[in-house]
Short mmCIF file of C-alpha atoms in Angstrom, two decimals:
data_model
loop_
_atom_site.label_atom_id
_atom_site.label_comp_id
_atom_site.label_asym_id
_atom_site.label_seq_id
_atom_site.Cartn_x
_atom_site.Cartn_y
_atom_site.Cartn_z
CA UNK B 12 1.13 12.19 -41.08
CA UNK B 13 2.97 8.91 -40.32
CA UNK B 14 1.82 5.76 -42.10
CA UNK B 15 1.21 2.65 -40.00
CA UNK B 16 1.55 -0.70 -41.68
CA UNK B 17 0.55 -4.03 -40.22
CA UNK B 18 -1.02 -7.37 -41.22
CA UNK B 19 -4.66 -7.57 -40.12
CA UNK B 20 -6.54 -10.87 -40.45
CA UNK B 21 -3.85 -12.09 -42.87
CA UNK B 22 -3.95 -9.06 -45.19
CA UNK B 23 -1.31 -6.36 -45.31
CA UNK B 24 -2.85 -2.94 -44.59
CA UNK B 25 -1.46 0.60 -44.26
CA UNK B 26 -3.11 3.84 -43.35
CA UNK B 27 -2.10 7.31 -42.13
CA UNK B 28 -2.52 7.79 -38.43
CA UNK B 29 -1.35 10.32 -35.88
CA UNK B 30 1.05 8.74 -33.38
CA UNK B 31 -1.55 9.13 -30.63
CA UNK B 32 -4.09 6.93 -32.48
CA UNK B 33 -5.09 4.04 -30.30
CA UNK B 34 -5.04 0.66 -32.05
CA UNK B 35 -8.78 0.22 -31.47
CA UNK B 36 -9.55 3.44 -33.35
CA UNK B 37 -7.04 2.50 -36.08
CA UNK B 38 -8.98 -0.74 -36.64
CA UNK B 39 -12.49 0.77 -36.38
CA UNK B 40 -12.03 4.09 -38.15
CA UNK B 41 -9.12 3.70 -40.53
CA UNK B 42 -9.78 0.09 -41.48
CA UNK B 43 -13.62 0.07 -40.84
CA UNK B 44 -13.27 -3.10 -38.80
CA UNK B 45 -15.97 -2.23 -36.35
CA UNK B 46 -16.38 -5.73 -34.83
CA UNK B 47 -13.79 -4.70 -32.22
CA UNK B 48 -15.84 -2.74 -29.66
CA UNK B 49 -15.01 0.13 -27.30
CA UNK B 50 -16.74 -0.44 -23.97
CA UNK B 51 -15.04 1.35 -21.14
CA UNK B 52 -11.97 2.81 -22.87
CA UNK B 53 -10.17 2.42 -19.60
CA UNK B 54 -8.57 -1.08 -19.95
CA UNK B 55 -11.12 -2.67 -17.79
CA UNK B 56 -13.94 -4.25 -19.84
CA UNK B 57 -12.14 -6.22 -22.52
CA UNK B 58 -14.66 -5.47 -25.37
CA UNK B 59 -11.67 -4.26 -27.45
CA UNK B 60 -9.43 -7.41 -27.09
CA UNK B 61 -7.63 -8.35 -30.30
CA UNK B 62 -4.54 -10.50 -30.84
CA UNK B 63 -1.23 -8.85 -31.59
CA UNK B 64 1.48 -11.27 -32.71
CA UNK B 65 -0.65 -14.13 -31.30
CA UNK B 66 -1.45 -12.70 -27.86
CA UNK B 67 -4.65 -11.12 -26.53
CA UNK B 68 -4.23 -7.44 -25.74
CA UNK B 69 -6.59 -4.57 -25.11
CA UNK B 70 -6.54 -2.49 -28.19
CA UNK B 71 -7.69 0.60 -26.34
CA UNK B 72 -4.38 0.48 -24.36
CA UNK B 73 -1.93 0.27 -27.22
CA UNK B 74 -1.06 2.94 -29.76
CA UNK B 75 -1.34 2.00 -33.42
CA UNK B 76 2.33 2.69 -34.13
CA UNK B 77 3.24 0.14 -31.42
CA UNK B 78 1.60 -2.45 -33.69
CA UNK B 79 3.45 -1.27 -36.74
CA UNK B 80 4.80 -4.38 -38.44
CA UNK B 81 2.73 -6.70 -36.26
CA UNK B 82 0.29 -9.48 -37.07
CA UNK B 83 -3.17 -8.50 -35.79
CA UNK B 84 -6.19 -10.79 -35.53
CA UNK B 85 -9.60 -9.26 -34.95
CA UNK B 86 -13.03 -10.93 -34.59
CA UNK B 87 -13.57 -10.42 -38.33
CA UNK B 88 -10.64 -12.82 -39.02
CA UNK B 89 -11.54 -15.84 -36.96
CA UNK B 90 -14.22 -17.42 -39.18
CA UNK B 91 -12.78 -19.31 -42.11
CA UNK B 92 -14.37 -20.11 -45.46
CA UNK B 93 -17.81 -19.05 -44.31
CA UNK B 94 -17.63 -21.37 -41.24
CA UNK B 95 -17.66 -20.01 -37.69
CA UNK B 96 -14.61 -20.59 -35.51
CA UNK B 97 -15.28 -23.40 -33.00
CA UNK B 98 -15.30 -20.79 -30.18
CA UNK B 99 -17.89 -18.74 -32.08
CA UNK B 100 -19.89 -21.93 -32.62
CA UNK B 101 -19.72 -22.78 -28.99
CA UNK B 102 -20.87 -19.31 -27.93
CA UNK B 103 -23.81 -19.59 -30.40
CA UNK B 104 -24.92 -23.06 -29.24
CA UNK B 105 -24.57 -22.28 -25.54
CA UNK B 106 -26.28 -18.92 -25.84
CA UNK B 107 -23.08 -17.36 -24.46
CA UNK B 108 -24.26 -13.85 -25.11
CA UNK B 109 -27.15 -11.53 -24.25
CA UNK B 110 -26.86 -8.12 -25.86
CA UNK B 111 -23.64 -9.19 -27.69
CA UNK B 112 -21.64 -6.06 -27.02
CA UNK B 113 -18.86 -7.83 -25.10
CA UNK B 114 -18.91 -10.92 -27.29
CA UNK B 115 -16.12 -10.01 -29.75
CA UNK B 116 -13.79 -9.45 -26.86
CA UNK B 117 -15.04 -12.56 -25.06
CA UNK B 118 -14.32 -14.70 -28.18
CA UNK B 119 -10.85 -13.22 -28.77
CA UNK B 120 -10.03 -13.70 -25.07
CA UNK B 121 -11.35 -17.27 -25.19
CA UNK B 122 -9.22 -18.20 -28.20
CA UNK B 123 -6.14 -16.90 -26.44
CA UNK B 124 -7.17 -18.68 -23.18
CA UNK B 125 -7.52 -22.05 -24.85
CA UNK B 126 -4.15 -21.55 -26.60
CA UNK B 127 -2.49 -21.05 -23.21
CA UNK B 128 -4.56 -23.45 -21.14
CA UNK B 129 -6.11 -26.24 -23.19
CA UNK B 130 -7.49 -27.87 -20.02
CA UNK B 131 -10.10 -25.54 -18.49
CA UNK B 132 -12.42 -25.94 -15.56
CA UNK B 133 -15.09 -23.47 -14.63
CA UNK B 134 -13.14 -21.80 -11.79
CA UNK B 135 -10.11 -21.30 -14.14
CA UNK B 136 -12.39 -19.86 -16.85
CA UNK B 137 -13.83 -17.33 -14.38
CA UNK B 138 -10.40 -16.31 -13.16
CA UNK B 139 -9.21 -15.95 -16.76
CA UNK B 140 -12.24 -13.78 -17.57
CA UNK B 141 -11.37 -11.12 -15.00
CA UNK B 142 -10.48 -8.71 -17.73
CA UNK B 143 -13.72 -9.15 -19.70
CA UNK B 144 -16.86 -7.58 -18.39
CA UNK B 145 -20.38 -8.64 -19.50
CA UNK B 146 -22.72 -5.92 -18.37
CA UNK B 147 -25.77 -8.06 -18.99
CA UNK B 148 -24.05 -10.29 -16.31
CA UNK B 149 -24.48 -13.24 -18.61
CA UNK B 150 -21.45 -15.06 -17.27
CA UNK B 151 -23.06 -18.40 -16.57
CA UNK B 152 -23.62 -19.25 -20.23
CA UNK B 153 -20.37 -17.61 -21.31
CA UNK B 154 -18.49 -19.97 -18.93
CA UNK B 155 -20.45 -22.91 -20.39
CA UNK B 156 -19.63 -21.77 -23.89
CA UNK B 157 -15.91 -21.54 -23.08
CA UNK B 158 -15.94 -25.08 -21.52
CA UNK B 159 -17.63 -26.38 -24.66
CA UNK B 160 -15.25 -24.43 -26.85
CA UNK B 161 -12.23 -25.95 -25.12
CA UNK B 162 -13.68 -29.42 -25.71
CA UNK B 163 -14.25 -28.61 -29.40
CA UNK B 164 -10.76 -27.37 -29.89
CA UNK B 165 -9.31 -30.34 -28.01
CA UNK B 166 -11.42 -32.64 -30.17
CA UNK B 167 -9.80 -31.19 -33.22
CA UNK B 168 -12.70 -28.99 -34.40
CA UNK B 169 -11.52 -26.99 -37.34
CA UNK W 6 -10.38 9.11 -24.77
CA UNK W 7 -7.49 10.58 -26.84
CA UNK W 8 -4.28 11.72 -25.27
CA UNK W 9 -2.48 14.95 -26.17
CA UNK W 10 -0.31 14.82 -29.29
CA UNK W 11 3.13 13.29 -28.99
CA UNK W 12 5.76 11.86 -31.27
CA UNK W 13 6.43 8.14 -31.12
CA UNK W 14 9.86 6.63 -31.51
CA UNK W 15 10.79 2.96 -31.33
CA UNK W 16 14.10 2.06 -29.74
CA UNK W 17 15.96 -0.95 -30.99
CA UNK W 18 18.51 -1.23 -28.15
CA UNK W 19 19.34 0.38 -24.84
CA UNK W 20 21.96 2.56 -26.63
CA UNK W 21 19.29 3.61 -29.13
CA UNK W 22 16.87 4.44 -26.34
CA UNK W 23 19.54 6.62 -24.67
CA UNK W 24 20.33 8.37 -27.91
CA UNK W 25 16.63 9.09 -28.64
CA UNK W 26 16.19 10.42 -25.06
CA UNK W 27 19.19 12.71 -25.25
CA UNK W 28 17.94 14.34 -28.46
CA UNK W 29 14.29 14.54 -27.31
CA UNK W 30 12.44 17.21 -25.33
CA UNK W 31 10.03 16.18 -22.62
CA UNK W 32 10.24 12.49 -23.36
CA UNK W 33 9.04 9.42 -21.56
CA UNK W 34 9.95 5.76 -21.97
CA UNK W 35 7.04 3.53 -22.98
CA UNK W 36 7.35 -0.06 -21.79
CA UNK W 37 4.13 -2.17 -21.69
CA UNK W 38 2.09 1.05 -21.44
CA UNK W 39 -0.59 -0.58 -19.26
CA UNK W 40 -0.42 2.27 -16.76
CA UNK W 41 1.14 5.01 -18.78
CA UNK W 42 -1.40 4.90 -21.65
CA UNK W 43 -4.42 5.10 -19.38
CA UNK W 44 -2.71 8.00 -17.56
CA UNK W 45 -2.09 9.70 -20.94
CA UNK W 46 -5.70 9.14 -21.94
CA UNK W 47 -6.84 10.86 -18.83
CA UNK W 48 -4.27 13.52 -19.57
CA UNK W 49 -2.59 13.04 -16.22
CA UNK W 50 0.58 12.50 -18.22
CA UNK W 51 1.39 14.34 -21.48
CA UNK W 52 4.88 13.67 -22.68
CA UNK W 53 5.80 15.36 -26.02
CA UNK W 54 7.78 12.29 -27.05
CA UNK W 55 7.30 8.59 -26.37
CA UNK W 56 10.35 6.32 -26.69
CA UNK W 57 9.07 2.75 -27.01
CA UNK W 58 11.44 0.42 -25.29
CA UNK W 59 9.08 -2.65 -25.35
CA UNK W 60 10.87 -4.29 -28.28
CA UNK W 61 14.40 -4.17 -26.89
CA UNK W 62 15.24 -7.87 -26.80
CA UNK W 63 18.20 -7.46 -24.39
CA UNK W 64 15.80 -6.20 -21.63
CA UNK W 65 13.75 -9.36 -21.59
CA UNK W 66 15.28 -12.38 -19.75
CA UNK W 67 15.08 -14.35 -16.50
CA UNK W 68 18.31 -15.92 -15.16
CA UNK W 69 19.21 -17.76 -11.92
CA UNK W 70 22.51 -16.41 -10.73
CA UNK W 71 23.75 -18.03 -7.52
CA UNK W 72 21.25 -17.23 -4.74
CA UNK W 73 19.47 -14.66 -6.90
CA UNK W 74 17.15 -14.45 -9.83
CA UNK W 75 17.89 -11.61 -12.26
CA UNK W 76 14.95 -10.43 -14.33
CA UNK W 77 15.28 -8.02 -17.23
CA UNK W 78 13.25 -4.89 -16.92
CA UNK W 79 11.38 -5.56 -20.18
CA UNK W 80 10.19 -8.94 -19.03
CA UNK W 81 6.36 -9.25 -19.29
CA UNK W 82 4.24 -10.23 -16.32
CA UNK W 83 3.16 -13.36 -18.23
CA UNK W 84 6.79 -14.45 -18.66
CA UNK W 85 7.51 -14.10 -14.93
CA UNK W 86 4.31 -15.93 -14.01
CA UNK W 87 5.18 -18.89 -16.24
CA UNK W 88 8.98 -19.00 -15.62
CA UNK W 89 10.10 -22.35 -14.26
CA UNK W 90 13.01 -20.63 -12.56
CA UNK W 91 10.82 -18.16 -10.76
CA UNK W 92 8.21 -20.83 -9.89
CA UNK W 93 10.82 -23.02 -8.38
CA UNK W 94 12.89 -20.47 -6.44
CA UNK W 95 10.47 -17.64 -5.59
CA UNK W 96 7.04 -19.05 -6.21
CA UNK W 97 5.43 -16.03 -4.48
CA UNK W 98 6.82 -13.75 -7.18
CA UNK W 99 5.42 -15.91 -9.97
CA UNK W 100 2.03 -15.92 -8.15
CA UNK W 101 2.17 -12.13 -7.80
CA UNK W 102 2.85 -11.71 -11.49
CA UNK W 103 0.03 -14.12 -12.34
CA UNK W 104 -2.47 -11.87 -10.55
CA UNK W 105 -1.48 -8.50 -11.98
CA UNK W 106 -4.31 -6.93 -13.89
CA UNK W 107 -5.80 -9.54 -16.23
CA UNK W 108 -4.39 -11.84 -19.01
CA UNK W 109 -4.36 -9.10 -21.68
CA UNK W 110 -2.60 -6.65 -19.35
CA UNK W 111 -0.07 -9.32 -18.42
CA UNK W 112 0.84 -9.89 -22.07
CA UNK W 113 2.10 -6.30 -22.27
CA UNK W 114 2.96 -5.00 -18.83
CA UNK W 115 6.62 -5.19 -17.70
CA UNK W 116 8.53 -5.49 -14.45
CA UNK W 117 10.56 -2.40 -15.18
CA UNK W 118 7.54 -0.41 -16.19
CA UNK W 119 5.71 -1.32 -12.95
CA UNK W 120 8.67 -0.30 -10.78
CA UNK W 121 9.51 2.89 -12.70
CA UNK W 122 5.88 3.95 -12.60
CA UNK W 123 5.50 3.19 -8.85
CA UNK W 124 1.73 3.35 -8.90
CA UNK W 125 0.45 3.41 -5.28
CA UNK W 126 -1.48 0.17 -5.97
CA UNK W 127 0.94 -1.74 -8.20
CA UNK W 128 1.96 -5.22 -7.10
CA UNK W 129 5.64 -5.40 -7.96
CA UNK W 130 6.76 -2.57 -5.63
CA UNK W 131 5.65 -4.72 -2.63
CA UNK W 132 7.78 -7.63 -3.76
CA UNK W 133 10.73 -5.41 -4.57
CA UNK W 134 10.71 -3.77 -1.15
CA UNK W 135 10.03 -6.95 0.83
CA UNK W 136 12.72 -8.97 -0.99
CA UNK W 137 15.16 -6.02 -0.86
CA UNK W 138 15.93 -6.19 -4.57
CA UNK W 139 18.73 -4.34 -6.38
CA UNK W 140 17.61 -2.30 -9.33
CA UNK W 141 20.32 -1.87 -12.02
CA UNK W 142 19.87 1.04 -14.36
CA UNK W 143 21.95 2.38 -17.27
CA UNK W 144 23.75 4.59 -14.72
CA UNK W 145 23.99 2.82 -11.34
CA UNK W 146 22.50 0.26 -9.00
CA UNK W 147 19.71 1.39 -6.68
CA UNK W 148 18.61 -0.60 -3.65
CA UNK W 149 14.87 -1.01 -3.18
CA UNK W 150 15.00 0.88 0.07
CA UNK W 151 16.22 4.01 -1.77
CA UNK W 152 14.18 3.50 -4.92
CA UNK W 153 10.54 4.21 -3.99
CA UNK W 154 10.29 7.90 -3.18
CA UNK W 155 6.53 8.53 -2.98
CA UNK W 156 3.38 8.44 -5.04
CA UNK W 157 4.47 7.80 -8.72
CA UNK W 158 7.95 8.95 -7.58
CA UNK W 159 11.14 7.01 -7.68
CA UNK W 160 14.90 7.71 -7.40
CA UNK W 161 15.18 7.45 -11.18
CA UNK W 162 16.57 10.57 -12.85
CA UNK W 163 15.42 11.84 -16.23
CA UNK W 164 16.63 9.51 -18.95
CA UNK W 165 17.59 6.84 -16.49
CA UNK W 166 16.43 3.41 -17.58
CA UNK W 167 16.03 0.25 -15.53
CA UNK W 168 17.96 -2.61 -17.10
CA UNK W 169 17.26 -5.48 -14.70
CA UNK W 170 16.28 -6.34 -11.15
CA UNK W 171 18.05 -8.82 -8.86
CA UNK W 172 15.71 -10.73 -6.54
CA UNK W 173 17.31 -12.66 -3.64
CA UNK W 174 15.92 -16.10 -3.32
CA UNK W 175 13.87 -16.10 -0.13
CA UNK W 176 13.69 -18.77 2.48
CA UNK W 177 9.93 -17.98 2.81
CA UNK W 178 7.85 -15.59 0.78
CA UNK W 179 4.12 -14.95 0.27
CA UNK W 180 1.88 -12.32 -1.26
CA UNK W 181 -1.78 -11.62 -0.70
CA UNK W 182 -3.93 -8.85 -2.04
CA UNK W 183 -7.45 -7.62 -1.90
CA UNK W 184 -8.13 -6.38 -5.42
CA UNK W 185 -10.56 -3.78 -6.51
CA UNK W 186 -13.03 -5.87 -8.47
CA UNK W 187 -13.13 -3.48 -11.46
CA UNK W 188 -9.57 -2.27 -11.87
CA UNK W 189 -7.88 -5.28 -10.21
CA UNK W 190 -5.48 -2.91 -8.52
CA UNK W 191 -4.83 -3.76 -4.88
CA UNK W 192 -6.89 -2.03 -2.23
CA UNK W 193 -4.31 -3.54 0.02
CA UNK W 194 -1.57 -5.98 -0.86
CA UNK W 195 1.08 -7.38 1.44
CA UNK W 196 4.31 -9.16 0.49
CA UNK W 197 6.14 -10.96 3.35
CA UNK W 198 9.62 -12.39 2.90
CA UNK W 199 12.13 -14.16 5.12
CA UNK W 200 15.59 -13.89 3.75
CA UNK W 201 19.17 -13.94 5.09
CA UNK W 202 18.56 -10.29 5.95
CA UNK W 203 15.62 -11.09 8.14
CA UNK W 204 11.87 -10.69 7.74
CA UNK W 205 10.45 -7.88 5.69
CA UNK W 206 6.80 -6.89 5.20
CA UNK W 207 5.85 -4.45 2.46
CA UNK W 208 2.43 -3.02 1.83
CA UNK W 209 1.02 -1.70 -1.45
CA UNK W 210 -2.32 -0.16 -2.36
CA UNK W 211 -3.05 1.19 1.06
CA UNK W 212 -0.99 4.40 1.12
CA UNK W 213 0.43 6.95 -1.46
CA UNK W 214 3.42 4.60 -1.89
CA UNK W 215 4.64 1.20 -0.87
CA UNK W 216 5.85 1.05 2.75
CA UNK W 217 7.27 -1.40 5.32
CA UNK W 218 5.57 -2.54 8.51
CA UNK W 219 8.26 -2.67 11.21
CA UNK W 220 5.99 -4.02 13.96
CA UNK W 221 4.93 -6.92 11.80
CA UNK W 222 8.51 -7.56 10.76
CA UNK W 223 9.62 -7.77 14.42
CA UNK W 224 6.76 -10.05 15.30
CA UNK W 225 7.35 -12.42 12.39
CA UNK W 226 11.06 -12.30 13.08
CA UNK W 227 10.31 -13.85 16.48
CA UNK W 228 7.79 -16.34 15.09
CA UNK W 229 6.93 -16.72 11.45
CA UNK W 230 3.24 -17.62 11.91
CA UNK W 231 0.00 -15.85 10.99
CA UNK W 232 -1.05 -15.65 14.66
CA UNK W 233 2.16 -13.70 15.47
CA UNK W 234 0.35 -10.78 13.85
CA UNK W 235 -2.63 -10.93 16.24
CA UNK W 236 -3.06 -7.70 18.04
CA UNK W 237 -0.88 -5.64 15.69
CA UNK W 238 -3.18 -2.79 14.70
CA UNK W 239 -2.24 -0.83 11.64
CA UNK W 240 -2.61 2.96 11.96
CA UNK W 241 -4.99 4.45 9.42
CA UNK W 242 -3.69 7.95 9.74
CA UNK W 243 -1.55 8.04 6.63
CA UNK W 244 -3.57 5.57 4.52
CA UNK W 245 -5.61 6.30 1.44
CA UNK W 246 -9.30 6.94 1.63
CA UNK W 247 -11.46 6.96 -1.52
CA UNK W 248 -14.81 5.71 -2.86
CA UNK W 249 -13.38 2.19 -2.98
CA UNK W 250 -12.29 1.90 0.67
CA UNK W 251 -11.90 4.10 3.70
CA UNK W 252 -8.46 4.46 5.43
CA UNK W 253 -9.83 2.48 8.41
CA UNK W 254 -10.96 -0.36 6.12
CA UNK W 255 -7.60 -0.40 4.36
CA UNK W 256 -5.84 -0.54 7.68
CA UNK W 257 -7.92 -3.60 8.60
CA UNK W 258 -7.23 -5.18 5.22
CA UNK W 259 -3.47 -4.77 5.71
CA UNK W 260 -3.48 -7.06 8.73
CA UNK W 261 -5.81 -9.58 7.00
CA UNK W 262 -3.62 -9.60 3.89
CA UNK W 263 -0.49 -9.92 5.92
CA UNK W 264 -1.80 -12.98 7.69
CA UNK W 265 -2.89 -14.48 4.40
CA UNK W 266 0.58 -13.81 2.93
CA UNK W 267 2.28 -15.56 5.86
CA UNK W 268 -0.07 -18.50 5.50
CA UNK W 269 0.67 -18.62 1.74
CA UNK W 270 4.42 -18.50 2.41
CA UNK W 271 4.23 -21.37 4.87
CA UNK W 272 1.93 -23.45 2.63
CA UNK W 273 4.64 -23.41 -0.07
CA UNK W 274 7.33 -24.48 2.34
#
């Protein structure tokens, strides 16, 4: 079986995987990184968003060998030295989650969103979130959390 | 959902992709994969070999050449949306790219992939047909009018690879779509363009494949205003009907979207 190699959360990893293995299954089953969730498995819900070479992608819509040699960042890799990422902190303080299932994808999407658009208003945040579905419909606090997160990042939060 | 088994190959150049295709059996090119991979997961597509062309650097570029913009087939939607050249010269195209799918889809999906796939509800085919683009492949140049052959069908032959697309700079251009709220695919999307060749109106999402609206083109050719479209009813006979929208509703949406597209084109002028 082919071996897929990539850097995940700063660590080099390699594992055998059939070519048809989706990146999300590679992360969850081969690497046991189950923080990346599978919601719809049809590219719609965004629970599986991770960063590949610095950009948010849906890991249910990419084959693992496509990420061979890539730098991958998952929700497990965003907190540093036991401290939450400012986006995680903002979600926690604003109660930007209900059941939590969509949260890893929301956080990974938010980090990418703030990278691309440091200045965010609520309408922009809602438009940017069109690929992330919260089935608890908890968008109000998610939007507040992202506004807060953008302020924290702009203010130089670690 | 897991697709059927296939062998994955990564092409480093166009020549490499051609060589891989020539030696493969039942192969498909994989660009951004944002439509092909879902189709494979549903087992609507089951190539035995996938040739990944997404990392071919020579296919990803945007260049102003005279009165045209040439866009490499491997250019991501995000790059078109944020291109200063596209924003300045064909802002409607940048706005179309900015509304394809969602941010994660736009990070992977490509212009060439969208055209080659010719999904009935994809956005780019509408722009391609309305702007009368020229599609250059590794074998020839195909005009938009000859390119889109039907649902998921194009004039591309087996192993033929799109290299780049030449978009004429339009005097006026606008795009409006009514997206399905879950999939973001257009239930109806209309691109209107006024170029040296006249006015063209192309509709996506509403029928099995992108099509032009001659009655609207004639009316807008006389007067490029939203109200020029008043009273032009779209026939629902050949339109799609599914759980998201009936053919009659899509017919109604085509006129509404066409008016919005004209308004958008004039607002930018």
